[in-house]
Coordinates of C-alpha atoms in Angstrom, one line a residue:
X1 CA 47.3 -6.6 39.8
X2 CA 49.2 -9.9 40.0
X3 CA 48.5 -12.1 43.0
X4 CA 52.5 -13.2 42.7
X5 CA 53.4 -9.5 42.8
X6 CA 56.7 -8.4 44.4
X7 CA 57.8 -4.6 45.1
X8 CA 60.6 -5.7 42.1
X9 CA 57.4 -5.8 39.9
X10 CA 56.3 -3.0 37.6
X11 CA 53.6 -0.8 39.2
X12 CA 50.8 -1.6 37.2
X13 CA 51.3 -5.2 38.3
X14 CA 52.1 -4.2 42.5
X15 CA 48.4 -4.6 44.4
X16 CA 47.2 -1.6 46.6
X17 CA 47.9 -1.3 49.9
X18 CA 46.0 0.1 52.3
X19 CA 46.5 0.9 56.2
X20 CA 43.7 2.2 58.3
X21 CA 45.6 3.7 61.6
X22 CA 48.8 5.2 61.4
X23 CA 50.0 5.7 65.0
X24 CA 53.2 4.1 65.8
X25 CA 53.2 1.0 64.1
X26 CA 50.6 2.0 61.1
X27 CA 53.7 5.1 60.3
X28 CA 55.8 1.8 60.4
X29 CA 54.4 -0.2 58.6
X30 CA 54.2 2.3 56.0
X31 CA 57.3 3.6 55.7
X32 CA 58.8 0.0 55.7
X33 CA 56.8 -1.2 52.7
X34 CA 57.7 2.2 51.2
X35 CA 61.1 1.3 51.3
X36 CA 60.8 -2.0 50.1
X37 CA 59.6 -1.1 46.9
X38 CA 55.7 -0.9 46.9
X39 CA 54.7 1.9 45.4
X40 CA 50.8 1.8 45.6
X41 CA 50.2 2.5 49.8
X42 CA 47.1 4.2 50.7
X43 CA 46.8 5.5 54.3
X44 CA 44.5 7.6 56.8
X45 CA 43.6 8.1 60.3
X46 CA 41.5 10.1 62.3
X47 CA 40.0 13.3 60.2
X48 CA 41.5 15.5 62.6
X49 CA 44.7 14.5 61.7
X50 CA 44.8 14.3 57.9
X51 CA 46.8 18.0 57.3
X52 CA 49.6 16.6 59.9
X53 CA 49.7 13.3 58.5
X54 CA 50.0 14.4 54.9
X55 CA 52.8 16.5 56.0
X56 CA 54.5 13.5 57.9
X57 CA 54.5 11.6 54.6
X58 CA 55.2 14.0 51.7
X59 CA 58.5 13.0 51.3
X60 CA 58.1 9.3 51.6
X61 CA 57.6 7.6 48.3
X62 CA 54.7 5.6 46.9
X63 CA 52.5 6.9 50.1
X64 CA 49.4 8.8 49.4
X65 CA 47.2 10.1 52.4
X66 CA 43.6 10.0 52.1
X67 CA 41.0 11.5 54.3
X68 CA 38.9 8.5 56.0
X69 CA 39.0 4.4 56.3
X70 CA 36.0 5.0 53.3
X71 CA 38.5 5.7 50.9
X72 CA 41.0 3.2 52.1
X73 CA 38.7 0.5 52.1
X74 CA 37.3 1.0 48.3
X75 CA 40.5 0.8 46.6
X76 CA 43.3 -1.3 48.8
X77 CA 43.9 -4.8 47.6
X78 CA 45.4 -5.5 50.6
X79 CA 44.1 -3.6 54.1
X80 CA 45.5 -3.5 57.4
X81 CA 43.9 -2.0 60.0
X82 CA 46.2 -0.9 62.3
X83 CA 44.3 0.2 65.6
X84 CA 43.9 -0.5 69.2
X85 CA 42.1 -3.9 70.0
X86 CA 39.6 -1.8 72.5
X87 CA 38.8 0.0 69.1
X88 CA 38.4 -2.3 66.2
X89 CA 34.6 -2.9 66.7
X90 CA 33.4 0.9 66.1
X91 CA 36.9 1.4 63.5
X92 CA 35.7 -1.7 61.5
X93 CA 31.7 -1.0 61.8
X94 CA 32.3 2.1 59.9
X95 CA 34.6 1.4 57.6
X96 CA 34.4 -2.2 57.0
X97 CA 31.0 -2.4 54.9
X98 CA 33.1 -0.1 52.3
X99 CA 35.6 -3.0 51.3
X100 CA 36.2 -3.6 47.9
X101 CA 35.0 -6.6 46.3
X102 CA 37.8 -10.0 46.3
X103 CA 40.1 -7.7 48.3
X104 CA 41.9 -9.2 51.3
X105 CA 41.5 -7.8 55.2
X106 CA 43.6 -8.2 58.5
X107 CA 44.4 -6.4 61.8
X108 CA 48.0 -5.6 63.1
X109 CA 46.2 -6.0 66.9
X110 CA 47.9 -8.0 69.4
X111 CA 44.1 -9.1 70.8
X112 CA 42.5 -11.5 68.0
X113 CA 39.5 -11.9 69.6
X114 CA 37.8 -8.2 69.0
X115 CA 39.5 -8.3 65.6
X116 CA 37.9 -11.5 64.6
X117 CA 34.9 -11.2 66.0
X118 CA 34.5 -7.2 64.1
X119 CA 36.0 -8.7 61.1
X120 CA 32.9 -11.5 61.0
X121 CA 30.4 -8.6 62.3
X122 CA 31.0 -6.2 59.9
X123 CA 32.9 -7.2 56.4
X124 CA 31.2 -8.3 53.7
X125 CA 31.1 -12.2 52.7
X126 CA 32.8 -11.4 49.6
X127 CA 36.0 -10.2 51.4
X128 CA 39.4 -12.6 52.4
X129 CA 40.6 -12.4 56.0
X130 CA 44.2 -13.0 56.0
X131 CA 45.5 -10.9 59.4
X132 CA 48.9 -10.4 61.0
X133 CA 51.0 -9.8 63.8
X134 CA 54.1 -8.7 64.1
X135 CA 56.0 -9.5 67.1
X136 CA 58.0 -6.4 67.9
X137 CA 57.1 -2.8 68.4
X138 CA 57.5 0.3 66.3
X139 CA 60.6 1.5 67.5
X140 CA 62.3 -1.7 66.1
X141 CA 64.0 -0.7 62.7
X142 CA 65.2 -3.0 60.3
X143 CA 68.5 -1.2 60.0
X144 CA 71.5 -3.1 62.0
X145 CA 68.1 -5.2 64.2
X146 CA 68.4 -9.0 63.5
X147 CA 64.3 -8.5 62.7
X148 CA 64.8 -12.1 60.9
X149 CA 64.9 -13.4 64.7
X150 CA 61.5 -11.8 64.5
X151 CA 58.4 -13.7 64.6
X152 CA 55.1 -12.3 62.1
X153 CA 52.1 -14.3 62.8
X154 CA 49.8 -15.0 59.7
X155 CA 46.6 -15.8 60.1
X156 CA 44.4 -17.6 57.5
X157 CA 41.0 -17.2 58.8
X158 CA 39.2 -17.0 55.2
X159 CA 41.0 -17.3 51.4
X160 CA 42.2 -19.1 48.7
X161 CA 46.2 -19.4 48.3
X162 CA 46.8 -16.7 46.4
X163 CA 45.7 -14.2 49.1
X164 CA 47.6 -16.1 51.5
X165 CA 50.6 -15.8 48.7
X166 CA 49.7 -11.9 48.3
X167 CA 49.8 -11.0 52.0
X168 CA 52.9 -13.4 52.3
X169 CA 54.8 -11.1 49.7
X170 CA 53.8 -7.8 51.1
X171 CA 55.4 -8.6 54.4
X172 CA 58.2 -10.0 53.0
X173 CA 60.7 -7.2 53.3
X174 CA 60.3 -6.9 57.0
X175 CA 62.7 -10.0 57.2
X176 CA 60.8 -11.5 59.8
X177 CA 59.9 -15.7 60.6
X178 CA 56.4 -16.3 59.3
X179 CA 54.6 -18.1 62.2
X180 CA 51.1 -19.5 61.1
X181 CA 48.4 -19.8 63.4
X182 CA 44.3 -19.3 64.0
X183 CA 42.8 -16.5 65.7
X184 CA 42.6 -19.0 69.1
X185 CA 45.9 -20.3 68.8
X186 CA 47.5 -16.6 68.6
X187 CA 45.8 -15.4 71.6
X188 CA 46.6 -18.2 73.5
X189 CA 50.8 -18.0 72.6
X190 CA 50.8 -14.0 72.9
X191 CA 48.7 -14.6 76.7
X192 CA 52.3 -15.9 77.7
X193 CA 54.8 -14.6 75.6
X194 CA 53.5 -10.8 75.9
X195 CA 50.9 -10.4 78.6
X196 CA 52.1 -12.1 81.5
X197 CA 55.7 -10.8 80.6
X198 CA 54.5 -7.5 80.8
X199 CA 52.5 -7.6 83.8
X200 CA 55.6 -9.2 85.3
X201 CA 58.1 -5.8 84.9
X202 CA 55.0 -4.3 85.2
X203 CA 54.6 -5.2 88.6
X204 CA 59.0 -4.7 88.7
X205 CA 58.2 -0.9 88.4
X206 CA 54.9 -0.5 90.7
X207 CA 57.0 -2.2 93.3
X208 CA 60.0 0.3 92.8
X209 CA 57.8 3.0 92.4
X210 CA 56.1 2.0 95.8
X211 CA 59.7 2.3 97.8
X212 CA 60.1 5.6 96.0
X213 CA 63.7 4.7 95.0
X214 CA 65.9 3.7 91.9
X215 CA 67.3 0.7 93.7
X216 CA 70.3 0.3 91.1
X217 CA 71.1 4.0 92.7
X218 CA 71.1 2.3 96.0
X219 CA 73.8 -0.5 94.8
X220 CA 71.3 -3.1 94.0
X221 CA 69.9 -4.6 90.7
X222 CA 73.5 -3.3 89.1
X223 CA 74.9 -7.1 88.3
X224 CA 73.7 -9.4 85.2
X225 CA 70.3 -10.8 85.6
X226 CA 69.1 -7.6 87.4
X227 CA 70.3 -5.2 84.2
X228 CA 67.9 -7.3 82.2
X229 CA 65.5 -6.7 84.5
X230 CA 66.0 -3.1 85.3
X231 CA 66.1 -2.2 81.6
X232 CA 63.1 -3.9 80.3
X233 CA 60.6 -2.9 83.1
X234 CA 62.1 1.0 81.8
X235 CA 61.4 0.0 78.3
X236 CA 58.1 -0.9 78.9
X237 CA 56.9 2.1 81.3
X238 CA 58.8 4.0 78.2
X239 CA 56.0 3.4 75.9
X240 CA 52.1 4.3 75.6
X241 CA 50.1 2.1 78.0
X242 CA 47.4 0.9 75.3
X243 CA 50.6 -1.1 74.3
X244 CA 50.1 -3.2 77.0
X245 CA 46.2 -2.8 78.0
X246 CA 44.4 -4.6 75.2
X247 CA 46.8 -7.3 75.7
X248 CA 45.8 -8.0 79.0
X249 CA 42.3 -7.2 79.2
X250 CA 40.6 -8.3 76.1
X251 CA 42.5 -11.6 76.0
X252 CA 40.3 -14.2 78.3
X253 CA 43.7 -17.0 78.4
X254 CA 45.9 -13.5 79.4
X255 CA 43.9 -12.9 82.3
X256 CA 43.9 -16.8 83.2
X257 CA 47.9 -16.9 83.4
X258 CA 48.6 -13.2 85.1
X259 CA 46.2 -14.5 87.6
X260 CA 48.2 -17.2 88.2
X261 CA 51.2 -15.5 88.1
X262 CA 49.6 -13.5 91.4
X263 CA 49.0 -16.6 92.8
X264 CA 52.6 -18.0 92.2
X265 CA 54.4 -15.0 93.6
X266 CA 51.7 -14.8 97.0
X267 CA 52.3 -18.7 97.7
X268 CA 56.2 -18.2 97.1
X269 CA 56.2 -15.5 99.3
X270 CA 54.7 -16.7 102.0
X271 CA 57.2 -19.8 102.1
X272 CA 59.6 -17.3 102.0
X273 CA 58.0 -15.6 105.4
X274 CA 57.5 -19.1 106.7
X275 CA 61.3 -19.7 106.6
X276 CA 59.6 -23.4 104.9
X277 CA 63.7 -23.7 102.8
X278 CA 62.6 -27.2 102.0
X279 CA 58.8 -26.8 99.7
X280 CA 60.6 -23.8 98.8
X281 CA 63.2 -26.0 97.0
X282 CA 60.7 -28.6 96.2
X283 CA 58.5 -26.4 95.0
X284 CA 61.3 -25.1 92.8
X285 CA 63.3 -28.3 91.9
X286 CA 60.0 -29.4 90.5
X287 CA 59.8 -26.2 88.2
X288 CA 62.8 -26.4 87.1
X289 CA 63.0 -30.8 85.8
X290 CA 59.4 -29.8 83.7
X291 CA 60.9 -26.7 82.2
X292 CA 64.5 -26.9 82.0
X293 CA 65.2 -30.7 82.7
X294 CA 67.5 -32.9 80.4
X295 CA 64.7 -33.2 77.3
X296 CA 65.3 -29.1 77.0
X297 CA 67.7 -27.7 74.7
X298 CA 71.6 -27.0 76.5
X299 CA 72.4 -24.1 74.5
X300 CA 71.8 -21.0 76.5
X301 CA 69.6 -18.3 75.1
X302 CA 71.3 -15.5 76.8
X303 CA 74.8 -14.1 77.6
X304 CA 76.8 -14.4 80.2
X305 CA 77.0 -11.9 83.3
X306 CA 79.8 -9.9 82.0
X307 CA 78.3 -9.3 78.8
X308 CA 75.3 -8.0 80.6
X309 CA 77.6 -5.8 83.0
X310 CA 77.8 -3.5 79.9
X311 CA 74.6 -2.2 80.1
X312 CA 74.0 -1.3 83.8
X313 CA 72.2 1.9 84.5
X314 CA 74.2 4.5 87.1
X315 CA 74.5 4.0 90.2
X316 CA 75.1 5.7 93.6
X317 CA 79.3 5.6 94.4
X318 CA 81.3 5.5 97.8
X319 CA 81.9 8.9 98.7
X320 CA 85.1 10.5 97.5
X321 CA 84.4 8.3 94.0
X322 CA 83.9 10.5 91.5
X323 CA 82.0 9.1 87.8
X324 CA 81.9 10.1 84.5
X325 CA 79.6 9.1 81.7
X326 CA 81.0 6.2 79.5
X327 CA 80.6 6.2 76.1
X328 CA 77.8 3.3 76.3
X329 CA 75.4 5.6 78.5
X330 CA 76.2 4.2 81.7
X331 CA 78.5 5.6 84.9
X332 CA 82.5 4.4 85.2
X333 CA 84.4 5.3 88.3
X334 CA 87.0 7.5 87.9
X335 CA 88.9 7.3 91.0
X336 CA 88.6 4.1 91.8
X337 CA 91.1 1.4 90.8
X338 CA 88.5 -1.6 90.4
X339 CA 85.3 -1.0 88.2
X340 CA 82.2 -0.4 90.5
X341 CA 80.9 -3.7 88.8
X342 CA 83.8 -5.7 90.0
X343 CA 82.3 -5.3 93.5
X344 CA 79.8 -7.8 94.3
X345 CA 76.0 -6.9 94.5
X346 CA 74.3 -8.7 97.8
X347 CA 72.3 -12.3 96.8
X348 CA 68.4 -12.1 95.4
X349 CA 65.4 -14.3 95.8
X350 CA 64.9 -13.1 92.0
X351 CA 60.6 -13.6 93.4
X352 CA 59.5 -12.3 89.7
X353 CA 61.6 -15.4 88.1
X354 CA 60.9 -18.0 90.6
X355 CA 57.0 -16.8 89.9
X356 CA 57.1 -17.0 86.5
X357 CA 58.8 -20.8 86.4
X358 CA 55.8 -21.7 89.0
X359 CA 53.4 -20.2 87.2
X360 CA 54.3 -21.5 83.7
X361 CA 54.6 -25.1 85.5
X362 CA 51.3 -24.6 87.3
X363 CA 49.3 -24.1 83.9
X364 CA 51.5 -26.8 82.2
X365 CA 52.9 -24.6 79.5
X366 CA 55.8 -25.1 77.6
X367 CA 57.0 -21.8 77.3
X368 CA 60.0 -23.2 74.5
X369 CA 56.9 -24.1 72.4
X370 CA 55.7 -20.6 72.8
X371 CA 59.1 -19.0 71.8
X372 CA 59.7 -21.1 68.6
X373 CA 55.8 -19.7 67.9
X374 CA 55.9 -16.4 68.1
X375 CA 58.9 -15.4 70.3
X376 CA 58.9 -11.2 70.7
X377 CA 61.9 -10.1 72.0
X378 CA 61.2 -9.3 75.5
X379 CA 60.1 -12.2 76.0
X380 CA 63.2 -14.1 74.3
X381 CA 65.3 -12.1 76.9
X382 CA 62.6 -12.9 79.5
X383 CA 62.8 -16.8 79.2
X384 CA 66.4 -16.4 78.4
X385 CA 67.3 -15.0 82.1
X386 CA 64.9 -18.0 83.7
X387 CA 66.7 -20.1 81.6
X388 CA 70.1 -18.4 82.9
X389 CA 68.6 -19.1 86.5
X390 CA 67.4 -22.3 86.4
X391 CA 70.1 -24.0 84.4
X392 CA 72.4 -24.0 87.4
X393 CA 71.4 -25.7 90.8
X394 CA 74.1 -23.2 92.1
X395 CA 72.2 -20.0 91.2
X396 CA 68.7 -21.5 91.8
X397 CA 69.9 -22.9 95.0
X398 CA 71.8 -19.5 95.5
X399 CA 68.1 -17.5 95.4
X400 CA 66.2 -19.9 96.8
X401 CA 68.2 -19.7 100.3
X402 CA 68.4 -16.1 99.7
X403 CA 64.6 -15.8 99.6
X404 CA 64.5 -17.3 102.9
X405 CA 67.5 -16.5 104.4
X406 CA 68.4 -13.0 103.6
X407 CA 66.0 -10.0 103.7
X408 CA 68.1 -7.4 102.2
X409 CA 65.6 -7.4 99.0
X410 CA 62.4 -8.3 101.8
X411 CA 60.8 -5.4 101.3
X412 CA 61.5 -5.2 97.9
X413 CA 59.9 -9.1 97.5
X414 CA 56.8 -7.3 99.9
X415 CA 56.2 -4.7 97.2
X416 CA 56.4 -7.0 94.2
X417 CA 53.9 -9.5 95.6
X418 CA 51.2 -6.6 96.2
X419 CA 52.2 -5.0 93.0
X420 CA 51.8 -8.0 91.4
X421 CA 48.6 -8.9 93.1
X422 CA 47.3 -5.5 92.7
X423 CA 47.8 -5.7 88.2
X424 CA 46.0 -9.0 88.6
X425 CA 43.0 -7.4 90.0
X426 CA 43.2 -4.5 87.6
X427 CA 43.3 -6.8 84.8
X428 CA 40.4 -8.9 86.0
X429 CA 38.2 -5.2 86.4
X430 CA 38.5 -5.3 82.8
X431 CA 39.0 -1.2 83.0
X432 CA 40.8 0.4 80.7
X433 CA 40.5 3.8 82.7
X434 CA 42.0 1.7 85.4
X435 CA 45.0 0.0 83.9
X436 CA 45.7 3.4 82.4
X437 CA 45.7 5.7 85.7
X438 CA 47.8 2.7 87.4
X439 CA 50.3 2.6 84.3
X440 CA 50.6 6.2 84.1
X441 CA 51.0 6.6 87.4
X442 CA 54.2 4.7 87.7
X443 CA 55.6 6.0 84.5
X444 CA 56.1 9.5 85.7
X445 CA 58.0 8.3 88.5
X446 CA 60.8 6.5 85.8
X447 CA 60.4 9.5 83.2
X448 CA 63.8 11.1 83.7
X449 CA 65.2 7.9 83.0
X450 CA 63.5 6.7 79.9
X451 CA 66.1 8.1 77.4
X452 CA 69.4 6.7 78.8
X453 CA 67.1 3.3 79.3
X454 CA 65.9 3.4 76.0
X455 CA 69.2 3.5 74.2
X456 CA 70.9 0.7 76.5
X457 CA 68.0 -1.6 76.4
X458 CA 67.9 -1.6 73.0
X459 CA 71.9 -1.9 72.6
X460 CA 71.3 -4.7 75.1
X461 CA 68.8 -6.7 73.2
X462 CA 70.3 -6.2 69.7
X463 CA 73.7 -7.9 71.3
X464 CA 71.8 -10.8 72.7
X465 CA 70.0 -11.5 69.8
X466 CA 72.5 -10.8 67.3
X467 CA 74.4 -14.0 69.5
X468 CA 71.8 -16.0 69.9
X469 CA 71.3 -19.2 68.5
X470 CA 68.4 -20.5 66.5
X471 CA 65.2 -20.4 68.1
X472 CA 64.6 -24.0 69.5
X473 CA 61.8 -26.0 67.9
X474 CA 60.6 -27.6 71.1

């Protein structure tokens, strides 16, 4: 093996790779490098799964399935472990004392702190720890996705440059922005840039699900900043919830800030119920000159309303208004002589996006330095709509006086805040059993509405970040 190897290099000189886990993102991962060139990818998983899994691969070049992490471990160059956070102790424990000599170890987890802390445990002193991260899920393919606006965080915990170089190399073809950080620093970025974010739609849906209602059926959330919304709390409810657990419960700074977002949305609220226009604007107008004042970048992240129109779910019609499905997914009148979206929806507090600008200003993070870091794409669309909102004094000034002033979205707002109070204290149980049965529960309410969400969120988010421009350095 060569340590400056490339998948353009003969096989003899191309390292081994090896991926313990292949879920989701290990098949991913595999298939990717496969693709790339690499010719020399040793897998597994469970041992209940090996006659499936060989089957899945057969046809996939370069891949060869072997029975358990022993196997794996002894001949990889290069090992990713590719397993839940909650897991990677008893995963690592049993295979990790198998690594081959000089050979160089990481974890494609989204929690650092188990990984680490099994990694120091359990490998032998004579191993490299170089781990990863890559900022986007396994439904992302690199075919038409602008993965380069992708963020990979590499993390050089133990090694000499030419492991560093190595790992560097076998990532390569996935296109993506190498971010380096340590194992603090990327739990600390991904608390904001993934957990809160998620706990955020995550309280969206609990609240929906709660009124027992799709509300853009109802003639609300169909407009701009609200499609964003809509589509990414689908997204997320679309996938498995140990996406989103270990994120949130096994990072210490994650349950810190979705704490805090609580605590934003609770004391927002009750200004809100107070009728109190003025701290409300303060409170607000203070936000907004730390996070979006004249030393932030001008250039907005996101599109404009009309864009966004585009990818509106259906929606209940007047009666007599008959729809048909357009060919993007969504519904289009057919009787009417305006389009349904021409018709204005009523104004919005937008409570989840005023919560999240308190909160980040509360904690006195910089959520720009965050995005140049390791920006996934929910959350570039996610700081993209704040940005959106807070930009102009109109809108802002538009939702704060709707927050006090009109209660057409009230008891929407009433949900959100207990939903959102009500993750926190899952969170802070630390119960995986928990934060599964309270995930779970909301996603069969959304489940006949995953596949049309599915394919215009992601429409949606390739056509904003196929737009926009670079990601800001600070």
């Amino acid at each position: 093996m060569r340590f400056d190897a490339t998948p353009n290099s003969s096989v003899e000189d191309q390292p081994v790779i090896g991926i313990i886990g292949m879920g989701e993102m290990g098949k991913m991962y595999a298939k990717i490098l496969s693709t790339a060139g690499w010719a020399k990818i040793n897998v597994c998983d469970r041992p209940e799964n090996f006659d499936q899994l060989t089957q899945d691969m057969k046809n996939v070049p370069g891949i060869n399935v072997l029975r358990d992490g022993h196997r794996v471990s002894r001949t990889a160059d290069w090992i990713m472990y590719a397993v839940e956070a909650q897991f990677m102790d008893k995963v690592v424990a049993e295979y990790g004392p198998s690594t081959k000599v000089g050979s160089i170890v990481g974890g494609q987890t989204s929690v650092k702190t188990p990984e680490r802390e099994a990694f120091e445990k359990y490998l032998p002193e004579d191993v490299h720890i170089v781990s990863c991260h890559s900022l986007h899920g396994p439904t992302v393919s690199p075919e038409g996705q602008p993965l380069a606006r992708f963020c990979r965080v590499i993390i050089r915990h133990r090694g000499p440059d030419w492991a560093l170089q190595l790992v560097e190399n076998i990532l390569r073809p996935f296109r993506s922005h190498f971010v380096y950080l340590s194992y603090e620093e990327h739990d600390l970025v991904t608390a904001n840039t993934q957990a809160v974010t998620h706990a955020a739609f995550l309280s969206m849906g609990t609240a929906w699900h709660c009124s027992q209602s799709y509300p853009w059926e109802q003639g609300l959330y169909v407009r701009g900043i609200e499609i964003v919304k809509v589509n990414i709390m689908l997204r997320i409810y679309s996938n498995q919830w140990h996406v989103y657990a270990g994120l949130a419960i096994l990072n210490p700074a994650a349950r810190d800030m979705i704490k805090q977002y609580s605590t934003s949305t609770t004391e927002l609220f009750k200004l809100m119920l107070a009728g109190d226009l003025k701290r409300l604007r303060e409170r607000m107008h203070k936000a907004r000159e730390a996070l979006f004042g004249p030393h932030r970048r001008v250039t907005p992240i996101l599109l404009s309303e009309d864009v966004l129109d585009k990818f509106g779910m259906s929606r209940a019609e007047p009666k007599g208004v008959s729809t048909q499905a357009t060919a993007d997914g969504t519904l289009s009148d057919t009787n009417a002589t305006e389009p349904s979206l021409s018709r204005p929806s009523s104004s919005n507090s937008h409570l989840s996006l005023l919560a999240m600008v308190d909160c980040w200003a509360e904690l006195n993070i910089d959520p720009f330095a965050h995005l140049s870091l390791a920006a996934t794409p929910l959350f570039r669309l996610w700081i993209g709509v704040a940005e959106y909102l807070f930009h102009s004094e109109e809108r802002l000034d538009a939702a704060i006086n709707a927050a006090v002033h009109n209660v057409s979205h009230r008891s929407d707002d009433l949900e959100f805040v207990v939903a959102a109070r009500g993750w926190s204290q899952c969170v802070s149980f630390g119960s995986f059993e928990l934060y599964k049965d309270r995930f779970q529960h909301t996603q069969s309410f959304f489940q006949p509405r995953f596949a049309e969400a599915t394919a215009l969120g992601s429409r949606m988010i390739k056509t904003i970040l196929d737009d926009a421009p670079p990601t800001p350095s600070g």
